[in-house]
PDB file of C-alpha atoms in Angstrom:
ATOM      1  CA  MET A  16       1.101  62.096 105.311  1.00 30.00           C
ATOM      2  CA  ARG A  17       1.994  58.591 104.271  1.00 38.00           C
ATOM      3  CA  ARG A  18       4.692  56.985 106.424  1.00 35.00           C
ATOM      4  CA  ARG A  19       7.452  57.073 103.794  1.00 37.00           C
ATOM      5  CA  LEU A  20       7.162  60.834 103.371  1.00 38.00           C
ATOM      6  CA  ALA A  21       6.702  61.443 107.077  1.00 39.00           C
ATOM      7  CA  VAL A  22      10.213  60.208 107.815  1.00 43.00           C
ATOM      8  CA  LEU A  23      11.752  62.479 105.190  1.00 44.00           C
ATOM      9  CA  ALA A  24       9.567  65.367 106.297  1.00 41.00           C
ATOM     10  CA  ALA A  25      11.066  64.893 109.753  1.00 44.00           C
ATOM     11  CA  VAL A  26      14.552  65.597 108.411  1.00 46.00           C
ATOM     12  CA  PRO A  27      14.316  69.362 109.080  1.00 39.00           C
ATOM     13  CA  LEU A  28      12.939  68.602 112.553  1.00 36.00           C
ATOM     14  CA  LEU A  29      15.588  66.068 113.533  1.00 36.00           C
ATOM     15  CA  PHE A  30      18.559  67.830 111.993  1.00 37.00           C
ATOM     16  CA  ALA A  31      20.046  71.261 112.242  1.00 34.00           C
ATOM     17  CA  ALA A  32      23.221  72.244 110.377  1.00 34.00           C
ATOM     18  CA  ALA A  33      25.863  69.694 111.348  1.00 35.00           C
ATOM     19  CA  CYS A  34      29.623  69.626 110.936  1.00 35.00           C
ATOM     20  CA  GLY A  35      30.996  66.709 108.960  1.00 34.00           C
ATOM     21  CA  SER A  36      34.018  64.851 110.285  1.00 35.00           C
ATOM     22  CA  GLY A  37      35.063  61.314 109.774  1.00 40.00           C
ATOM     23  CA  SER A  38      33.058  58.561 111.340  1.00 55.00           C
ATOM     24  CA  ALA A  39      31.014  57.379 108.379  1.00 70.00           C
ATOM     25  CA  ASP A  40      33.936  55.235 107.215  1.00 72.00           C
ATOM     26  CA  SER A  41      33.508  53.013 110.282  1.00 84.00           C
ATOM     27  CA  LEU A  42      30.317  51.673 108.695  1.00 90.00           C
ATOM     28  CA  GLN A  43      30.203  49.171 105.849  1.00 93.00           C
ATOM     29  CA  ILE A  44      27.419  49.594 103.301  1.00 94.00           C
ATOM     30  CA  ASN A  45      26.748  46.615 101.032  1.00 95.00           C
ATOM     31  CA  GLY A  46      24.344  46.112  98.147  1.00 94.00           C
ATOM     32  CA  LYS A  47      24.056  47.053  94.503  1.00 94.00           C
ATOM     33  CA  LEU A  48      22.990  50.486  93.319  1.00 93.00           C
ATOM     34  CA  GLY A  49      19.287  50.507  92.553  1.00 91.00           C
ATOM     35  CA  ALA A  50      18.573  47.974  95.297  1.00 95.00           C
ATOM     36  CA  ALA A  51      18.147  48.168  99.062  1.00 95.00           C
ATOM     37  CA  PRO A  52      21.471  48.661 100.866  1.00 96.00           C
ATOM     38  CA  GLU A  53      22.644  46.675 103.876  1.00 96.00           C
ATOM     39  CA  ALA A  54      24.584  48.254 106.734  1.00 95.00           C
ATOM     40  CA  VAL A  55      27.240  46.497 108.822  1.00 94.00           C
ATOM     41  CA  PHE A  56      27.792  48.383 112.072  1.00 94.00           C
ATOM     42  CA  PRO A  57      31.027  48.334 114.075  1.00 92.00           C
ATOM     43  CA  ALA A  58      30.971  46.971 117.612  1.00 90.00           C
ATOM     44  CA  GLY A  59      30.550  49.377 120.480  1.00 89.00           C
ATOM     45  CA  ASP A  60      28.642  52.572 121.077  1.00 90.00           C
ATOM     46  CA  PRO A  61      27.393  54.692 118.165  1.00 92.00           C
ATOM     47  CA  VAL A  62      29.396  57.728 117.106  1.00 90.00           C
ATOM     48  CA  LYS A  63      28.074  61.087 118.271  1.00 89.00           C
ATOM     49  CA  VAL A  64      29.657  63.277 115.585  1.00 90.00           C
ATOM     50  CA  SER A  65      27.882  63.706 112.246  1.00 91.00           C
ATOM     51  CA  SER A  66      29.726  62.756 109.058  1.00 92.00           C
ATOM     52  CA  TYR A  67      29.173  61.615 105.499  1.00 93.00           C
ATOM     53  CA  GLN A  68      30.798  59.420 102.869  1.00 94.00           C
ATOM     54  CA  ILE A  69      30.312  59.237  99.101  1.00 95.00           C
ATOM     55  CA  ILE A  70      29.826  55.537  98.365  1.00 95.00           C
ATOM     56  CA  ASN A  71      29.363  55.979  94.622  1.00 96.00           C
ATOM     57  CA  PRO A  72      29.638  59.439  93.005  1.00 97.00           C
ATOM     58  CA  GLY A  73      27.205  58.595  90.185  1.00 96.00           C
ATOM     59  CA  THR A  74      27.500  59.433  86.506  1.00 96.00           C
ATOM     60  CA  GLY A  75      24.328  61.440  85.858  1.00 95.00           C
ATOM     61  CA  ALA A  76      23.441  65.082  86.318  1.00 95.00           C
ATOM     62  CA  ALA A  77      24.841  67.001  89.278  1.00 96.00           C
ATOM     63  CA  PHE A  78      22.578  68.494  91.942  1.00 94.00           C
ATOM     64  CA  ALA A  79      22.640  71.955  93.471  1.00 90.00           C
ATOM     65  CA  LYS A  80      21.278  73.609  96.583  1.00 88.00           C
ATOM     66  CA  GLY A  81      17.682  74.683  96.087  1.00 83.00           C
ATOM     67  CA  GLN A  82      16.693  71.725  93.916  1.00 86.00           C
ATOM     68  CA  THR A  83      14.244  69.036  94.959  1.00 88.00           C
ATOM     69  CA  VAL A  84      15.599  65.556  94.282  1.00 91.00           C
ATOM     70  CA  ASN A  85      13.675  62.340  93.778  1.00 90.00           C
ATOM     71  CA  ALA A  86      15.555  59.708  95.761  1.00 94.00           C
ATOM     72  CA  HIS A  87      15.509  56.312  97.405  1.00 95.00           C
ATOM     73  CA  TYR A  88      16.510  56.230 101.061  1.00 95.00           C
ATOM     74  CA  THR A  89      17.113  53.773 103.900  1.00 96.00           C
ATOM     75  CA  VAL A  90      17.330  54.799 107.563  1.00 95.00           C
ATOM     76  CA  TRP A  91      18.733  53.002 110.613  1.00 96.00           C
ATOM     77  CA  ASP A  92      18.701  53.942 114.304  1.00 94.00           C
ATOM     78  CA  TRP A  93      22.285  53.384 115.453  1.00 94.00           C
ATOM     79  CA  ASP A  94      22.082  52.489 119.161  1.00 91.00           C
ATOM     80  CA  GLY A  95      25.085  50.162 119.401  1.00 92.00           C
ATOM     81  CA  LYS A  96      22.811  47.230 120.242  1.00 92.00           C
ATOM     82  CA  GLU A  97      20.125  46.295 117.735  1.00 94.00           C
ATOM     83  CA  ASN A  98      20.882  49.000 115.144  1.00 95.00           C
ATOM     84  CA  LYS A  99      17.433  48.488 113.660  1.00 94.00           C
ATOM     85  CA  GLN A 100      16.456  49.606 110.203  1.00 95.00           C
ATOM     86  CA  ARG A 101      13.724  52.176 110.618  1.00 92.00           C
ATOM     87  CA  ILE A 102      12.425  52.477 107.077  1.00 92.00           C
ATOM     88  CA  SER A 103      13.455  51.914 103.465  1.00 94.00           C
ATOM     89  CA  SER A 104      11.766  53.285 100.368  1.00 92.00           C
ATOM     90  CA  TYR A 105      12.943  50.162  98.565  1.00 93.00           C
ATOM     91  CA  THR A 106      10.489  48.063 100.584  1.00 91.00           C
ATOM     92  CA  ALA A 107       7.570  49.525  98.632  1.00 82.00           C
ATOM     93  CA  ASN A 108       9.689  50.663  95.655  1.00 81.00           C
ATOM     94  CA  ASP A 109       8.419  54.132  96.460  1.00 80.00           C
ATOM     95  CA  THR A 110      10.780  57.108  96.126  1.00 84.00           C
ATOM     96  CA  SER A 111      10.355  60.502  97.766  1.00 85.00           C
ATOM     97  CA  PRO A 112      11.206  64.146  96.960  1.00 87.00           C
ATOM     98  CA  ILE A 113      13.852  65.744  99.201  1.00 90.00           C
ATOM     99  CA  LYS A 114      14.549  69.487  99.096  1.00 87.00           C
ATOM    100  CA  ILE A 115      18.261  70.365  99.189  1.00 90.00           C
ATOM    101  CA  ASP A 116      18.274  73.344 101.525  1.00 86.00           C
ATOM    102  CA  ASP A 117      19.520  74.538 104.895  1.00 85.00           C
ATOM    103  CA  ARG A 118      16.885  72.555 106.748  1.00 83.00           C
ATOM    104  CA  LEU A 119      18.982  69.475 106.010  1.00 88.00           C
ATOM    105  CA  PRO A 120      22.112  68.825 108.053  1.00 87.00           C
ATOM    106  CA  LYS A 121      25.347  69.998 106.498  1.00 89.00           C
ATOM    107  CA  VAL A 122      26.475  66.394 106.048  1.00 92.00           C
ATOM    108  CA  MET A 123      23.399  65.546 104.001  1.00 93.00           C
ATOM    109  CA  LEU A 124      23.516  68.832 102.112  1.00 93.00           C
ATOM    110  CA  GLU A 125      27.121  68.154 101.106  1.00 94.00           C
ATOM    111  CA  GLY A 126      26.301  64.552 100.223  1.00 95.00           C
ATOM    112  CA  PHE A 127      23.639  65.665  97.758  1.00 96.00           C
ATOM    113  CA  THR A 128      25.800  68.327  96.147  1.00 94.00           C
ATOM    114  CA  LYS A 129      28.756  65.928  95.750  1.00 96.00           C
ATOM    115  CA  THR A 130      26.759  62.952  94.437  1.00 97.00           C
ATOM    116  CA  LYS A 131      25.376  62.857  90.904  1.00 96.00           C
ATOM    117  CA  ALA A 132      22.227  61.094  89.725  1.00 96.00           C
ATOM    118  CA  GLY A 133      22.632  57.330  89.948  1.00 96.00           C
ATOM    119  CA  GLY A 134      25.063  57.542  92.859  1.00 97.00           C
ATOM    120  CA  ARG A 135      24.849  56.738  96.556  1.00 97.00           C
ATOM    121  CA  PHE A 136      26.001  58.445  99.735  1.00 97.00           C
ATOM    122  CA  LEU A 137      25.959  57.748 103.457  1.00 96.00           C
ATOM    123  CA  ALA A 138      25.096  60.347 106.094  1.00 94.00           C
ATOM    124  CA  VAL A 139      25.620  59.668 109.790  1.00 94.00           C
ATOM    125  CA  VAL A 140      23.658  62.216 111.793  1.00 91.00           C
ATOM    126  CA  GLY A 141      24.476  62.417 115.478  1.00 90.00           C
ATOM    127  CA  PRO A 142      23.186  64.519 118.369  1.00 88.00           C
ATOM    128  CA  ASP A 143      25.761  67.208 117.568  1.00 86.00           C
ATOM    129  CA  SER A 144      23.416  68.242 114.764  1.00 79.00           C
ATOM    130  CA  MET A 145      20.687  69.339 117.146  1.00 73.00           C
ATOM    131  CA  SER A 146      20.064  72.915 118.180  1.00 71.00           C
ATOM    132  CA  LYS A 147      18.209  73.499 121.446  1.00 74.00           C
ATOM    133  CA  GLU A 148      15.077  74.403 119.503  1.00 76.00           C
ATOM    134  CA  ALA A 149      15.306  71.302 117.310  1.00 72.00           C
ATOM    135  CA  ALA A 150      15.986  69.081 120.321  1.00 73.00           C
ATOM    136  CA  GLU A 151      12.884  70.394 122.072  1.00 78.00           C
ATOM    137  CA  ALA A 152      10.801  69.938 118.922  1.00 76.00           C
ATOM    138  CA  ALA A 153      12.098  66.379 118.598  1.00 74.00           C
ATOM    139  CA  LYS A 154      11.081  65.603 122.171  1.00 80.00           C
ATOM    140  CA  GLN A 155       7.589  66.950 121.552  1.00 82.00           C
ATOM    141  CA  ALA A 156       7.355  64.747 118.458  1.00 78.00           C
ATOM    142  CA  GLY A 157       8.331  61.684 120.477  1.00 80.00           C
ATOM    143  CA  GLU A 158      11.873  61.499 119.070  1.00 78.00           C
ATOM    144  CA  ASP A 159      15.075  61.036 121.076  1.00 78.00           C
ATOM    145  CA  PRO A 160      17.293  64.079 120.391  1.00 75.00           C
ATOM    146  CA  ASN A 161      20.400  62.175 121.569  1.00 83.00           C
ATOM    147  CA  LYS A 162      20.229  59.303 119.115  1.00 87.00           C
ATOM    148  CA  THR A 163      22.374  58.744 116.055  1.00 92.00           C
ATOM    149  CA  GLN A 164      20.782  57.874 112.730  1.00 92.00           C
ATOM    150  CA  VAL A 165      22.278  56.487 109.548  1.00 95.00           C
ATOM    151  CA  PHE A 166      20.907  57.482 106.140  1.00 95.00           C
ATOM    152  CA  VAL A 167      21.851  55.884 102.837  1.00 97.00           C
ATOM    153  CA  ILE A 168      20.549  58.082 100.024  1.00 97.00           C
ATOM    154  CA  ASP A 169      20.336  57.106  96.350  1.00 97.00           C
ATOM    155  CA  PRO A 170      19.584  60.292  94.344  1.00 96.00           C
ATOM    156  CA  ILE A 171      17.752  59.495  91.133  1.00 94.00           C
ATOM    157  CA  SER A 172      16.888  62.754  89.411  1.00 90.00           C
ATOM    158  CA  ALA A 173      16.057  66.393  90.049  1.00 88.00           C
ATOM    159  CA  MET A 174      12.346  67.048  90.337  1.00 85.00           C
ATOM    160  CA  PRO A 175      10.922  69.418  87.720  1.00 85.00           C
ATOM    161  CA  SER A 176      10.171  72.935  88.924  1.00 86.00           C
ATOM    162  CA  ALA A 177       7.253  73.439  86.534  1.00 91.00           C
ATOM    163  CA  ALA A 178       4.812  71.407  84.458  1.00 92.00           C
ATOM    164  CA  SER A 179       5.975  70.395  81.010  1.00 86.00           C
ATOM    165  CA  GLY A 180       4.276  68.723  78.096  1.00 84.00           C
ATOM    166  CA  THR A 181       1.598  69.355  75.531  1.00 87.00           C
ATOM    167  CA  GLU A 182      -0.965  72.066  76.142  1.00 93.00           C
ATOM    168  CA  THR A 183      -4.521  70.740  75.960  1.00 95.00           C
ATOM    169  CA  GLY A 184      -6.244  73.972  74.922  1.00 95.00           C
ATOM    170  CA  GLU A 185      -8.732  73.648  77.806  1.00 96.00           C
ATOM    171  CA  LYS A 186     -10.237  76.959  78.979  1.00 94.00           C
ATOM    172  CA  VAL A 187     -12.685  78.372  81.500  1.00 96.00           C
ATOM    173  CA  ASP A 188     -14.727  81.443  80.599  1.00 96.00           C
ATOM    174  CA  GLY A 189     -13.753  84.361  82.834  1.00 96.00           C
ATOM    175  CA  VAL A 190     -10.258  83.043  83.560  1.00 97.00           C
ATOM    176  CA  THR A 191      -7.054  83.485  81.569  1.00 97.00           C
ATOM    177  CA  VAL A 192      -3.869  81.446  82.024  1.00 96.00           C
ATOM    178  CA  VAL A 193      -0.699  82.240  80.084  1.00 95.00           C
ATOM    179  CA  ASN A 194       1.872  79.448  79.924  1.00 92.00           C
ATOM    180  CA  PRO A 195       5.307  81.004  79.294  1.00 91.00           C
ATOM    181  CA  GLY A 196       7.117  77.668  79.136  1.00 87.00           C
ATOM    182  CA  GLY A 197      10.261  76.413  80.836  1.00 86.00           C
ATOM    183  CA  ASP A 198      10.537  76.952  84.578  1.00 86.00           C
ATOM    184  CA  LYS A 199       8.663  80.256  84.530  1.00 90.00           C
ATOM    185  CA  ALA A 200       5.452  80.660  86.512  1.00 93.00           C
ATOM    186  CA  PRO A 201       2.160  80.761  84.608  1.00 95.00           C
ATOM    187  CA  THR A 202       0.181  84.002  84.696  1.00 96.00           C
ATOM    188  CA  LEU A 203      -3.341  83.733  86.115  1.00 97.00           C
ATOM    189  CA  THR A 204      -5.983  86.429  85.540  1.00 97.00           C
ATOM    190  CA  THR A 205      -9.412  86.208  87.198  1.00 97.00           C
ATOM    191  CA  LYS A 206     -10.830  89.692  86.572  1.00 97.00           C
ATOM    192  CA  THR A 207     -14.282  89.148  85.061  1.00 96.00           C
ATOM    193  CA  ASP A 208     -17.886  90.285  85.265  1.00 96.00           C
ATOM    194  CA  LEU A 209     -19.139  86.752  84.683  1.00 97.00           C
ATOM    195  CA  LYS A 210     -20.919  84.981  87.503  1.00 96.00           C
ATOM    196  CA  PRO A 211     -18.771  82.299  89.144  1.00 96.00           C
ATOM    197  CA  PRO A 212     -19.653  78.655  88.537  1.00 96.00           C
ATOM    198  CA  THR A 213     -21.487  76.847  91.313  1.00 95.00           C
ATOM    199  CA  GLU A 214     -19.773  73.499  90.701  1.00 97.00           C
ATOM    200  CA  LEU A 215     -16.101  72.507  90.916  1.00 98.00           C
ATOM    201  CA  ILE A 216     -14.154  72.897  87.669  1.00 98.00           C
ATOM    202  CA  SER A 217     -10.880  71.031  87.176  1.00 97.00           C
ATOM    203  CA  LYS A 218      -9.190  71.439  83.789  1.00 97.00           C
ATOM    204  CA  ILE A 219      -5.809  69.998  82.819  1.00 97.00           C
ATOM    205  CA  LEU A 220      -3.981  72.698  80.857  1.00 97.00           C
ATOM    206  CA  ILE A 221      -0.745  70.743  80.348  1.00 96.00           C
ATOM    207  CA  THR A 222      -0.814  66.955  80.579  1.00 95.00           C
ATOM    208  CA  GLY A 223       2.024  65.336  82.525  1.00 92.00           C
ATOM    209  CA  THR A 224       3.319  61.806  82.124  1.00 89.00           C
ATOM    210  CA  GLY A 225       3.660  60.778  85.775  1.00 87.00           C
ATOM    211  CA  ALA A 226       1.497  58.578  87.971  1.00 87.00           C
ATOM    212  CA  LYS A 227      -2.037  59.753  88.684  1.00 93.00           C
ATOM    213  CA  VAL A 228      -2.637  61.469  92.011  1.00 92.00           C
ATOM    214  CA  LYS A 229      -4.736  59.592  94.549  1.00 91.00           C
ATOM    215  CA  GLU A 230      -6.999  61.219  97.157  1.00 89.00           C
ATOM    216  CA  THR A 231      -4.714  60.046  99.980  1.00 88.00           C
ATOM    217  CA  ASP A 232      -1.453  61.199  98.350  1.00 88.00           C
ATOM    218  CA  THR A 233       0.994  63.796  99.529  1.00 87.00           C
ATOM    219  CA  VAL A 234       1.599  66.212  96.673  1.00 90.00           C
ATOM    220  CA  LEU A 235       4.535  68.441  95.773  1.00 90.00           C
ATOM    221  CA  ALA A 236       3.240  71.420  93.806  1.00 93.00           C
ATOM    222  CA  HIS A 237       3.679  75.014  92.691  1.00 95.00           C
ATOM    223  CA  TYR A 238       0.522  77.118  92.634  1.00 97.00           C
ATOM    224  CA  THR A 239      -1.049  80.567  92.471  1.00 97.00           C
ATOM    225  CA  GLY A 240      -4.419  81.347  94.024  1.00 97.00           C
ATOM    226  CA  LYS A 241      -6.753  84.241  93.203  1.00 97.00           C
ATOM    227  CA  ILE A 242     -10.342  85.254  93.900  1.00 97.00           C
ATOM    228  CA  TRP A 243     -12.863  85.015  91.071  1.00 97.00           C
ATOM    229  CA  GLY A 244     -13.897  88.382  89.649  1.00 96.00           C
ATOM    230  CA  THR A 245     -11.406  90.552  91.540  1.00 94.00           C
ATOM    231  CA  ASP A 246      -8.060  89.207  90.307  1.00 94.00           C
ATOM    232  CA  LYS A 247      -6.896  89.485  93.933  1.00 95.00           C
ATOM    233  CA  GLN A 248      -4.004  87.108  94.596  1.00 96.00           C
ATOM    234  CA  PHE A 249      -4.026  85.618  98.098  1.00 95.00           C
ATOM    235  CA  ASP A 250      -1.232  83.038  97.827  1.00 94.00           C
ATOM    236  CA  SER A 251       1.546  81.893  95.506  1.00 95.00           C
ATOM    237  CA  SER A 252       4.292  79.339  96.063  1.00 93.00           C
ATOM    238  CA  TRP A 253       5.931  80.759  92.927  1.00 93.00           C
ATOM    239  CA  ASP A 254       6.322  84.135  94.628  1.00 93.00           C
ATOM    240  CA  ARG A 255       7.869  82.461  97.684  1.00 89.00           C
ATOM    241  CA  GLY A 256      10.330  80.676  95.419  1.00 85.00           C
ATOM    242  CA  GLU A 257       9.613  77.296  96.970  1.00 84.00           C
ATOM    243  CA  SER A 258       7.226  74.519  95.999  1.00 88.00           C
ATOM    244  CA  ALA A 259       4.759  73.299  98.637  1.00 87.00           C
ATOM    245  CA  GLU A 260       4.279  69.779  99.967  1.00 86.00           C
ATOM    246  CA  PHE A 261       0.938  68.829 101.495  1.00 87.00           C
ATOM    247  CA  SER A 262      -1.352  65.887 102.113  1.00 90.00           C
ATOM    248  CA  LEU A 263      -4.618  65.949 100.173  1.00 91.00           C
ATOM    249  CA  ASP A 264      -6.263  64.744 103.377  1.00 90.00           C
ATOM    250  CA  GLY A 265      -5.459  68.119 104.925  1.00 91.00           C
ATOM    251  CA  VAL A 266      -6.608  70.619 102.274  1.00 93.00           C
ATOM    252  CA  ILE A 267      -9.951  72.080 101.235  1.00 94.00           C
ATOM    253  CA  PRO A 268     -12.277  69.630  99.428  1.00 95.00           C
ATOM    254  CA  GLY A 269     -11.899  71.459  96.115  1.00 96.00           C
ATOM    255  CA  TRP A 270      -8.189  70.618  96.014  1.00 95.00           C
ATOM    256  CA  LYS A 271      -8.698  67.001  97.026  1.00 95.00           C
ATOM    257  CA  GLN A 272     -11.428  66.419  94.456  1.00 96.00           C
ATOM    258  CA  GLY A 273      -9.889  68.579  91.738  1.00 96.00           C
ATOM    259  CA  LEU A 274      -6.436  66.972  91.810  1.00 96.00           C
ATOM    260  CA  LYS A 275      -7.604  63.371  92.019  1.00 94.00           C
ATOM    261  CA  ASP A 276      -6.468  61.333  88.982  1.00 95.00           C
ATOM    262  CA  VAL A 277      -4.340  64.202  87.628  1.00 95.00           C
ATOM    263  CA  PRO A 278      -1.019  62.844  86.255  1.00 93.00           C
ATOM    264  CA  ALA A 279       2.104  64.181  87.960  1.00 91.00           C
ATOM    265  CA  GLY A 280       3.805  66.758  85.762  1.00 92.00           C
ATOM    266  CA  SER A 281       0.493  68.386  84.818  1.00 95.00           C
ATOM    267  CA  ARG A 282      -0.708  71.979  85.073  1.00 97.00           C
ATOM    268  CA  VAL A 283      -4.274  72.191  86.360  1.00 97.00           C
ATOM    269  CA  LEU A 284      -6.821  75.011  86.566  1.00 98.00           C
ATOM    270  CA  LEU A 285      -9.143  74.721  89.564  1.00 98.00           C
ATOM    271  CA  VAL A 286     -12.252  76.855  90.071  1.00 98.00           C
ATOM    272  CA  ILE A 287     -13.594  76.098  93.547  1.00 98.00           C
ATOM    273  CA  PRO A 288     -17.030  77.245  94.734  1.00 98.00           C
ATOM    274  CA  PRO A 289     -17.427  78.349  98.385  1.00 97.00           C
ATOM    275  CA  SER A 290     -19.039  75.041  99.328  1.00 96.00           C
ATOM    276  CA  LEU A 291     -15.751  73.257  98.501  1.00 96.00           C
ATOM    277  CA  GLY A 292     -13.527  76.082  99.729  1.00 95.00           C
ATOM    278  CA  TYR A 293     -13.906  78.163 102.885  1.00 94.00           C
ATOM    279  CA  GLY A 294     -17.685  78.563 102.753  1.00 93.00           C
ATOM    280  CA  ASP A 295     -19.105  81.306 104.960  1.00 92.00           C
ATOM    281  CA  GLN A 296     -15.826  81.812 106.818  1.00 91.00           C
ATOM    282  CA  GLU A 297     -13.321  84.601 106.094  1.00 92.00           C
ATOM    283  CA  GLN A 298      -9.878  83.018 105.797  1.00 89.00           C
ATOM    284  CA  ASN A 299      -6.571  84.904 105.868  1.00 86.00           C
ATOM    285  CA  GLY A 300      -7.897  87.866 103.922  1.00 86.00           C
ATOM    286  CA  ILE A 301     -10.133  85.771 101.657  1.00 93.00           C
ATOM    287  CA  PRO A 302     -13.703  87.081 102.037  1.00 95.00           C
ATOM    288  CA  ALA A 303     -16.473  84.696 103.042  1.00 95.00           C
ATOM    289  CA  LYS A 304     -18.310  82.971 100.168  1.00 95.00           C
ATOM    290  CA  SER A 305     -15.403  83.541  97.750  1.00 96.00           C
ATOM    291  CA  THR A 306     -14.962  81.447  94.635  1.00 97.00           C
ATOM    292  CA  LEU A 307     -11.305  80.489  94.500  1.00 97.00           C
ATOM    293  CA  VAL A 308      -9.231  80.015  91.356  1.00 98.00           C
ATOM    294  CA  PHE A 309      -5.911  78.159  91.363  1.00 98.00           C
ATOM    295  CA  VAL A 310      -3.423  77.249  88.699  1.00 98.00           C
ATOM    296  CA  VAL A 311      -1.478  74.261  90.046  1.00 97.00           C
ATOM    297  CA  ASP A 312       1.633  72.516  88.735  1.00 96.00           C
ATOM    298  CA  VAL A 313       1.566  68.984  90.179  1.00 95.00           C
ATOM    299  CA  LEU A 314       5.258  68.086  90.427  1.00 92.00           C
ATOM    300  CA  PHE A 315       4.953  64.845  92.430  1.00 85.00           C
ATOM    301  CA  GLY A 316       2.316  62.737  94.093  1.00 79.00           C
ATOM    302  CA  GLY A 317       2.691  59.673  96.261  1.00 73.00           C
TER     303      GLY A 317
END
């Protein structure tokens, strides 16, 4: 994972559901919307009770629990001494997707649902947010479970939940993909008597308009995976009702090679031979030497 996403990925680890009560107003947040904020900390020890404050409610679309939001963020470690800024997405002008769900603290969850696109909110997350399990996980990850952190979040827009755009008409013999449109999952059929291809096939079925995915990116995607010839489904983020986030450095070679240079917002058909999949190894119910077929909606890459 790149560093900017690693910090946001740590949100579920560092935070459990927290109760919001008023300490955020002791902080002063300066700076224009759309630019890096500055925090002025009060003298003395950091607060230990989590809280939030809506700095600007925004005028765009509202957000709801379950959505993934593209946002800018800045994080400080509030220790009452140096109060150092830990990271800011504004430094590299590089936003990140954040899922609004129960893995976030209550203060951040409420901040997202009460701030519209174009707004800004502050979340102070203290040690009261930590369960015993989360505290132990934080220790193992080298984090101090007793520290207080300050987040300033600038929500920009809700991330799409499916690819959208113009269909290219690309096809692969032996595979059928039906694109129902909207936020509905595509239907993938891989039942065929044709021999599987021996080389990787990557076909863009719907062309997105976002930035092209790089080999080192972390990708947010929806996908369905089946085995060539059998139509056996072995995995589907659509069925789980939650998109997946993963580094292309940590997936099978067929994914890394097949998604490279694909614009975000696209729907891609991948046919992956065993040599770029799991090879001679059985994997979670996938027989050895299987040719894998995926339909992938690339929602974000960065």
